[in-house]
Amino acid sequence: MKSPKLTEDRLQDAVRFIESNARQLDRRYYEYFFEDASSKDVLSELSKYQNKDGGFGHAIEPDFRMRSSSPMATSVALQYYTGVDGPEEEELIERAIKYLIQTFDVEQKYWPATTMEVNDSPHAPWWHLREVKRPQGADWANPSAELAGYLFKYPYYVPEDLLDTLSDIVMDYVEMHDYVDSWLYNVMCWERVYYCFPTPLRTKIEQMIRATFQHYRPMQKDTLNEIRIFWIAPHPTSLMAQVDRDTVMSMLEEEIDNQAADGGWWPTWRWGQYEEVWPTAEKEWAGKITTEALRGLDSFNMIRGRNGW
């Protein structure tokens, strides 16, 4: 009979894969959740991706390799930071928030994901820029909604007038969208940070996210494409898990079957360019995805011999 949980042997295969292939950052991230390692070890590795301007780069997002800072790369860094409950008063987060304040386009009311400099380093074709411009409609959320949430999470460093401006922008977005269309990446940005916003704004955002998941039910594997279910629903309290837990559990069982023979979970996409660099990015992604897969499965108590976290 098929086991609905990852077996201990396959867990060890995944652990060996992480030890052999993952970046130091993702190894420390795994150790934080599975071996009771200190968050300081994660933050020490994370700081290596931070630039003098406070932003993050250095291919922390493996699909674009530019060393200089970008708001998108900084959003990835803050996912790690919040993932280990990084302290509110810490030089790393203070510098990151100040970078985000400096890069917010006050006139256009958004954060550009990257700069034109992204074209000068190896990158996936979807990151290539012809111009830097404000995303339209629901696409504003990626990454601006997520970054706005981080400013509300760490308000100590943020001018009050900027928080007021962001609150107005977010309220306008929510009032214009009963649910999030173009939805996958956009709704993930909202899901990561909705709890950071003050009420009643938080309540309205939560209603929009729930309505989005309801709108796209029943969730199918083809609906997600390259997205993994543990990105949308990383833990049982995730809104997606609250709206449609049965589908989340079913898709997590499918992810157990997606583990490769080498123990890893690999990206399902390719660049189709920069063939000399793609293997490096692919392996970095595999280490990151494998760590996230184990964390997601563990949180839903789907690893045999463990009790979740």
Tab-separated table of C-alpha atoms in Angstrom:
chain	number	residue	atom	x	y	z
A	1	MET	CA	0.000	0.000	0.000
A	2	LYS	CA	1.331	3.417	-0.958
A	3	SER	CA	2.527	5.501	1.995
A	4	PRO	CA	1.132	9.048	2.169
A	5	LYS	CA	4.297	10.145	3.930
A	6	LEU	CA	7.923	10.577	2.941
A	7	THR	CA	9.779	7.558	4.289
A	8	GLU	CA	12.790	7.853	6.563
A	9	ASP	CA	15.041	6.442	3.833
A	10	ARG	CA	13.854	9.033	1.316
A	11	LEU	CA	14.265	11.760	3.911
A	12	GLN	CA	17.886	10.737	4.324
A	13	ASP	CA	18.293	10.757	0.542
A	14	ALA	CA	17.031	14.348	0.539
A	15	VAL	CA	19.339	15.319	3.393
A	16	ARG	CA	22.358	13.905	1.557
A	17	PHE	CA	21.259	15.770	-1.567
A	18	ILE	CA	21.125	19.048	0.360
A	19	GLU	CA	24.513	18.425	1.954
A	20	SER	CA	26.088	17.691	-1.430
A	21	ASN	CA	24.353	20.208	-3.677
A	22	ALA	CA	22.667	23.075	-1.831
A	23	ARG	CA	24.143	26.492	-1.210
A	24	GLN	CA	25.441	27.117	2.296
A	25	LEU	CA	22.447	29.390	2.867
A	26	ASP	CA	19.981	26.611	2.130
A	27	ARG	CA	21.977	24.077	4.136
A	28	ARG	CA	21.819	26.342	7.180
A	29	TYR	CA	18.116	26.913	6.503
A	30	TYR	CA	17.534	23.159	6.507
A	31	GLU	CA	19.542	22.769	9.713
A	32	TYR	CA	17.486	25.484	11.399
A	33	PHE	CA	14.243	23.576	10.847
A	34	PHE	CA	15.461	19.998	11.181
A	35	GLU	CA	18.525	20.037	13.435
A	36	ASP	CA	17.713	22.849	15.879
A	37	ALA	CA	20.520	25.000	14.505
A	38	SER	CA	20.654	28.671	15.392
A	39	SER	CA	19.024	31.335	13.249
A	40	LYS	CA	22.320	33.205	13.574
A	41	ASP	CA	23.926	30.644	11.264
A	42	VAL	CA	21.277	31.360	8.623
A	43	LEU	CA	21.667	35.124	9.017
A	44	SER	CA	25.441	34.834	8.780
A	45	GLU	CA	25.102	33.152	5.380
A	46	LEU	CA	22.351	35.550	4.329
A	47	SER	CA	24.568	38.556	5.045
A	48	LYS	CA	26.992	37.366	2.346
A	49	TYR	CA	24.367	38.266	-0.274
A	50	GLN	CA	23.911	41.806	1.062
A	51	ASN	CA	25.593	44.735	-0.666
A	52	LYS	CA	26.918	47.977	0.777
A	53	ASP	CA	23.690	49.766	-0.179
A	54	GLY	CA	21.725	47.404	2.073
A	55	GLY	CA	20.016	45.548	-0.753
A	56	PHE	CA	20.639	41.971	-1.799
A	57	GLY	CA	21.985	40.448	-4.992
A	58	HIS	CA	24.692	37.907	-5.855
A	59	ALA	CA	22.185	35.479	-7.415
A	60	ILE	CA	20.244	34.878	-4.219
A	61	GLU	CA	17.434	34.454	-6.760
A	62	PRO	CA	19.195	31.883	-8.948
A	63	ASP	CA	17.436	32.861	-12.181
A	64	PHE	CA	19.232	36.208	-12.433
A	65	ARG	CA	22.889	36.389	-11.577
A	66	MET	CA	23.668	40.085	-11.221
A	67	ARG	CA	25.745	40.915	-8.180
A	68	SER	CA	24.253	44.331	-7.518
A	69	SER	CA	21.113	44.881	-5.488
A	70	SER	CA	17.521	44.726	-6.631
A	71	PRO	CA	14.177	44.910	-4.826
A	72	MET	CA	13.268	41.432	-6.106
A	73	ALA	CA	16.451	39.853	-4.768
A	74	THR	CA	15.887	41.709	-1.506
A	75	SER	CA	12.400	40.205	-1.256
A	76	VAL	CA	13.950	36.737	-1.535
A	77	ALA	CA	16.417	37.586	1.224
A	78	LEU	CA	13.621	38.756	3.502
A	79	GLN	CA	11.775	35.486	2.940
A	80	TYR	CA	14.742	33.764	4.564
A	81	TYR	CA	14.943	36.406	7.283
A	82	THR	CA	11.304	36.148	8.278
A	83	GLY	CA	11.423	32.373	7.844
A	84	VAL	CA	13.781	32.091	10.808
A	85	ASP	CA	12.061	34.870	12.771
A	86	GLY	CA	14.971	37.254	12.450
A	87	PRO	CA	15.015	39.924	15.178
A	88	GLU	CA	13.406	43.311	14.589
A	89	GLU	CA	16.518	45.149	15.729
A	90	GLU	CA	19.365	43.852	13.607
A	91	GLU	CA	21.787	45.688	11.333
A	92	LEU	CA	20.983	43.399	8.402
A	93	ILE	CA	17.251	44.159	8.467
A	94	GLU	CA	17.769	47.850	9.196
A	95	ARG	CA	19.990	48.218	6.138
A	96	ALA	CA	17.610	46.171	3.987
A	97	ILE	CA	14.591	48.281	4.952
A	98	LYS	CA	16.496	51.502	4.315
A	99	TYR	CA	17.443	50.174	0.879
A	100	LEU	CA	13.775	49.516	0.136
A	101	ILE	CA	12.851	53.015	1.265
A	102	GLN	CA	15.457	54.459	-1.093
A	103	THR	CA	14.376	52.371	-4.085
A	104	PHE	CA	10.622	52.949	-3.782
A	105	ASP	CA	9.433	54.967	-6.791
A	106	VAL	CA	7.350	57.658	-5.110
A	107	GLU	CA	5.879	59.001	-8.345
A	108	GLN	CA	4.911	55.621	-9.822
A	109	LYS	CA	4.162	54.116	-6.397
A	110	TYR	CA	5.953	50.802	-6.824
A	111	TRP	CA	9.262	48.977	-6.531
A	112	PRO	CA	10.875	47.944	-9.813
A	113	ALA	CA	11.729	44.249	-9.579
A	114	THR	CA	15.215	44.753	-11.022
A	115	THR	CA	17.211	47.306	-12.972
A	116	MET	CA	18.428	47.264	-16.560
A	117	GLU	CA	21.692	45.903	-15.182
A	118	VAL	CA	20.003	42.498	-14.988
A	119	ASN	CA	20.658	42.144	-18.723
A	120	ASP	CA	24.421	42.322	-18.220
A	121	SER	CA	24.664	39.037	-16.308
A	122	PRO	CA	23.363	35.550	-17.115
A	123	HIS	CA	19.626	35.363	-16.511
A	124	ALA	CA	16.471	33.505	-17.453
A	125	PRO	CA	14.698	34.978	-20.493
A	126	TRP	CA	11.721	36.085	-18.394
A	127	TRP	CA	14.011	38.403	-16.455
A	128	HIS	CA	15.301	40.209	-19.547
A	129	LEU	CA	14.290	43.874	-19.565
A	130	ARG	CA	13.557	46.198	-22.451
A	131	GLU	CA	12.607	48.970	-20.064
A	132	VAL	CA	11.816	49.482	-16.407
A	133	LYS	CA	8.137	50.265	-15.986
A	134	ARG	CA	5.374	49.894	-13.437
A	135	PRO	CA	3.444	46.613	-13.696
A	136	GLN	CA	-0.216	47.059	-14.516
A	137	GLY	CA	-3.266	45.852	-12.623
A	138	ALA	CA	-2.889	42.839	-10.364
A	139	ASP	CA	0.767	42.415	-11.367
A	140	TRP	CA	1.717	45.388	-9.164
A	141	ALA	CA	1.816	42.900	-6.306
A	142	ASN	CA	5.018	41.190	-7.457
A	143	PRO	CA	7.112	42.289	-5.660
A	144	SER	CA	5.599	45.579	-4.400
A	145	ALA	CA	2.895	44.056	-2.184
A	146	GLU	CA	5.424	41.791	-0.518
A	147	LEU	CA	7.914	44.595	0.017
A	148	ALA	CA	5.210	46.857	1.420
A	149	GLY	CA	4.383	44.107	3.896
A	150	TYR	CA	7.969	43.944	5.094
A	151	LEU	CA	7.984	47.691	5.726
A	152	PHE	CA	4.917	47.256	7.910
A	153	LYS	CA	6.558	44.313	9.668
A	154	TYR	CA	9.608	46.429	10.526
A	155	PRO	CA	8.043	49.905	10.899
A	156	TYR	CA	10.683	51.160	13.309
A	157	TYR	CA	12.900	52.121	10.361
A	158	VAL	CA	10.162	53.512	8.097
A	159	PRO	CA	8.899	57.126	7.914
A	160	GLU	CA	5.253	57.317	8.936
A	161	ASP	CA	4.272	59.190	5.792
A	162	LEU	CA	5.609	56.326	3.645
A	163	LEU	CA	3.572	53.807	5.627
A	164	ASP	CA	0.514	56.004	5.077
A	165	THR	CA	1.246	56.117	1.344
A	166	LEU	CA	1.672	52.351	1.159
A	167	SER	CA	-1.515	51.825	3.127
A	168	ASP	CA	-3.433	53.936	0.605
A	169	ILE	CA	-1.894	52.088	-2.356
A	170	VAL	CA	-2.712	48.692	-0.894
A	171	MET	CA	-6.256	49.747	-0.042
A	172	ASP	CA	-6.766	50.946	-3.618
A	173	TYR	CA	-5.505	47.593	-4.908
A	174	VAL	CA	-7.823	45.594	-2.671
A	175	GLU	CA	-10.828	47.714	-3.579
A	176	MET	CA	-10.092	47.206	-7.289
A	177	HIS	CA	-9.639	43.425	-7.066
A	178	ASP	CA	-12.260	41.094	-5.641
A	179	TYR	CA	-9.704	38.381	-6.304
A	180	VAL	CA	-6.159	38.359	-7.703
A	181	ASP	CA	-5.983	37.638	-11.416
A	182	SER	CA	-2.706	36.731	-13.184
A	183	TRP	CA	-2.678	35.068	-9.890
A	184	LEU	CA	0.075	32.633	-8.981
A	185	TYR	CA	3.086	34.824	-8.259
A	186	ASN	CA	0.915	37.765	-7.258
A	187	VAL	CA	-1.088	35.867	-4.667
A	188	MET	CA	2.090	34.304	-3.242
A	189	CYS	CA	3.394	37.813	-2.584
A	190	TRP	CA	0.213	38.696	-0.705
A	191	GLU	CA	0.132	35.372	1.163
A	192	ARG	CA	3.664	35.860	2.499
A	193	VAL	CA	2.953	39.195	4.174
A	194	TYR	CA	-0.783	39.807	4.588
A	195	TYR	CA	-0.449	39.288	8.350
A	196	CYS	CA	2.039	42.181	8.534
A	197	PHE	CA	-0.527	44.828	7.626
A	198	PRO	CA	-2.628	46.575	10.273
A	199	THR	CA	-6.316	45.853	10.573
A	200	PRO	CA	-8.741	46.524	8.926
A	201	LEU	CA	-6.392	46.428	5.905
A	202	ARG	CA	-5.159	42.985	6.878
A	203	THR	CA	-8.731	41.692	7.001
A	204	LYS	CA	-9.495	43.015	3.524
A	205	ILE	CA	-6.314	41.487	2.085
A	206	GLU	CA	-7.100	38.148	3.698
A	207	GLN	CA	-10.599	38.217	2.200
A	208	MET	CA	-9.119	38.914	-1.242
A	209	ILE	CA	-6.656	36.024	-0.947
A	210	ARG	CA	-9.356	33.618	0.198
A	211	ALA	CA	-11.596	34.745	-2.660
A	212	THR	CA	-8.729	34.105	-5.078
A	213	PHE	CA	-8.268	30.530	-3.912
A	214	GLN	CA	-12.020	29.974	-4.040
A	215	HIS	CA	-12.175	31.397	-7.568
A	216	TYR	CA	-9.543	28.994	-8.883
A	217	ARG	CA	-10.968	25.864	-7.265
A	218	PRO	CA	-10.668	23.036	-7.930
A	219	MET	CA	-6.897	23.409	-7.974
A	220	GLN	CA	-5.201	21.198	-10.536
A	221	LYS	CA	-1.568	20.292	-11.060
A	222	ASP	CA	-1.737	21.963	-14.476
A	223	THR	CA	-2.984	25.144	-12.792
A	224	LEU	CA	0.285	25.515	-10.918
A	225	ASN	CA	2.690	24.888	-13.812
A	226	GLU	CA	6.164	25.356	-12.310
A	227	ILE	CA	4.805	26.513	-8.937
A	228	ARG	CA	5.092	24.018	-6.073
A	229	ILE	CA	2.169	23.596	-3.706
A	230	PHE	CA	4.477	24.109	-0.710
A	231	TRP	CA	5.219	27.604	-2.019
A	232	ILE	CA	1.552	28.554	-1.977
A	233	ALA	CA	0.718	26.606	1.191
A	234	PRO	CA	3.954	26.185	3.164
A	235	HIS	CA	2.180	25.319	6.427
A	236	PRO	CA	-1.280	24.297	7.678
A	237	THR	CA	-2.218	27.845	8.702
A	238	SER	CA	-1.663	29.108	5.140
A	239	LEU	CA	-4.843	30.533	3.666
A	240	MET	CA	-4.768	28.074	0.761
A	241	ALA	CA	-4.680	25.196	3.252
A	242	GLN	CA	-7.610	26.702	5.121
A	243	VAL	CA	-9.658	27.121	1.946
A	244	ASP	CA	-8.959	23.721	0.372
A	245	ARG	CA	-6.945	21.479	2.667
A	246	ASP	CA	-7.848	18.272	0.810
A	247	THR	CA	-6.331	19.568	-2.423
A	248	VAL	CA	-3.207	20.767	-0.630
A	249	MET	CA	-2.725	17.374	0.996
A	250	SER	CA	-3.289	15.572	-2.298
A	251	MET	CA	-0.740	17.768	-4.072
A	252	LEU	CA	1.778	17.268	-1.282
A	253	GLU	CA	1.410	13.512	-1.782
A	254	GLU	CA	2.177	14.080	-5.464
A	255	GLU	CA	5.280	16.033	-4.464
A	256	ILE	CA	6.522	13.001	-2.550
A	257	ASP	CA	6.381	11.130	-5.852
A	258	ASN	CA	8.255	13.984	-7.550
A	259	GLN	CA	11.403	13.383	-5.510
A	260	ALA	CA	14.157	12.350	-7.901
A	261	ALA	CA	16.232	9.201	-7.515
A	262	ASP	CA	19.138	11.335	-6.272
A	263	GLY	CA	16.992	12.590	-3.373
A	264	GLY	CA	16.342	16.080	-4.678
A	265	TRP	CA	13.447	18.042	-6.053
A	266	TRP	CA	14.537	19.745	-9.265
A	267	PRO	CA	13.146	22.795	-11.065
A	268	THR	CA	10.792	21.971	-13.917
A	269	TRP	CA	11.951	24.855	-16.108
A	270	ARG	CA	15.047	25.653	-18.156
A	271	TRP	CA	16.529	28.918	-19.397
A	272	GLY	CA	17.290	27.817	-22.935
A	273	GLN	CA	20.244	30.232	-22.923
A	274	TYR	CA	23.527	30.776	-21.054
A	275	GLU	CA	24.007	27.022	-21.214
A	276	GLU	CA	27.364	27.264	-19.433
A	277	VAL	CA	25.707	28.902	-16.394
A	278	TRP	CA	22.345	27.158	-16.259
A	279	PRO	CA	23.693	23.959	-14.583
A	280	THR	CA	24.886	26.078	-11.651
A	281	ALA	CA	21.557	27.862	-11.337
A	282	GLU	CA	19.682	24.595	-11.747
A	283	LYS	CA	21.607	22.956	-8.905
A	284	GLU	CA	21.088	26.002	-6.679
A	285	TRP	CA	17.377	25.837	-7.375
A	286	ALA	CA	17.323	22.112	-6.622
A	287	GLY	CA	18.957	22.667	-3.248
A	288	LYS	CA	16.536	25.454	-2.431
A	289	ILE	CA	13.446	23.567	-3.614
A	290	THR	CA	14.484	20.403	-1.770
A	291	THR	CA	14.873	22.336	1.468
A	292	GLU	CA	11.479	23.964	0.960
A	293	ALA	CA	9.869	20.631	0.076
A	294	LEU	CA	11.073	19.054	3.308
A	295	ARG	CA	9.939	22.042	5.320
A	296	GLY	CA	6.500	21.946	3.703
A	297	LEU	CA	6.054	18.194	4.103
A	298	ASP	CA	7.203	18.378	7.701
A	299	SER	CA	4.797	21.177	8.567
A	300	PHE	CA	1.899	19.021	7.360
A	301	ASN	CA	3.256	16.003	9.294
A	302	MET	CA	4.002	14.126	6.085
A	303	ILE	CA	7.467	12.834	6.946
A	304	ARG	CA	7.438	9.461	8.656
A	305	GLY	CA	9.032	9.535	12.093
A	306	ARG	CA	8.639	13.287	12.628
A	307	ASN	CA	5.944	15.346	14.342
A	308	GLY	CA	6.097	18.494	12.215
A	309	TRP	CA	7.203	21.895	13.462
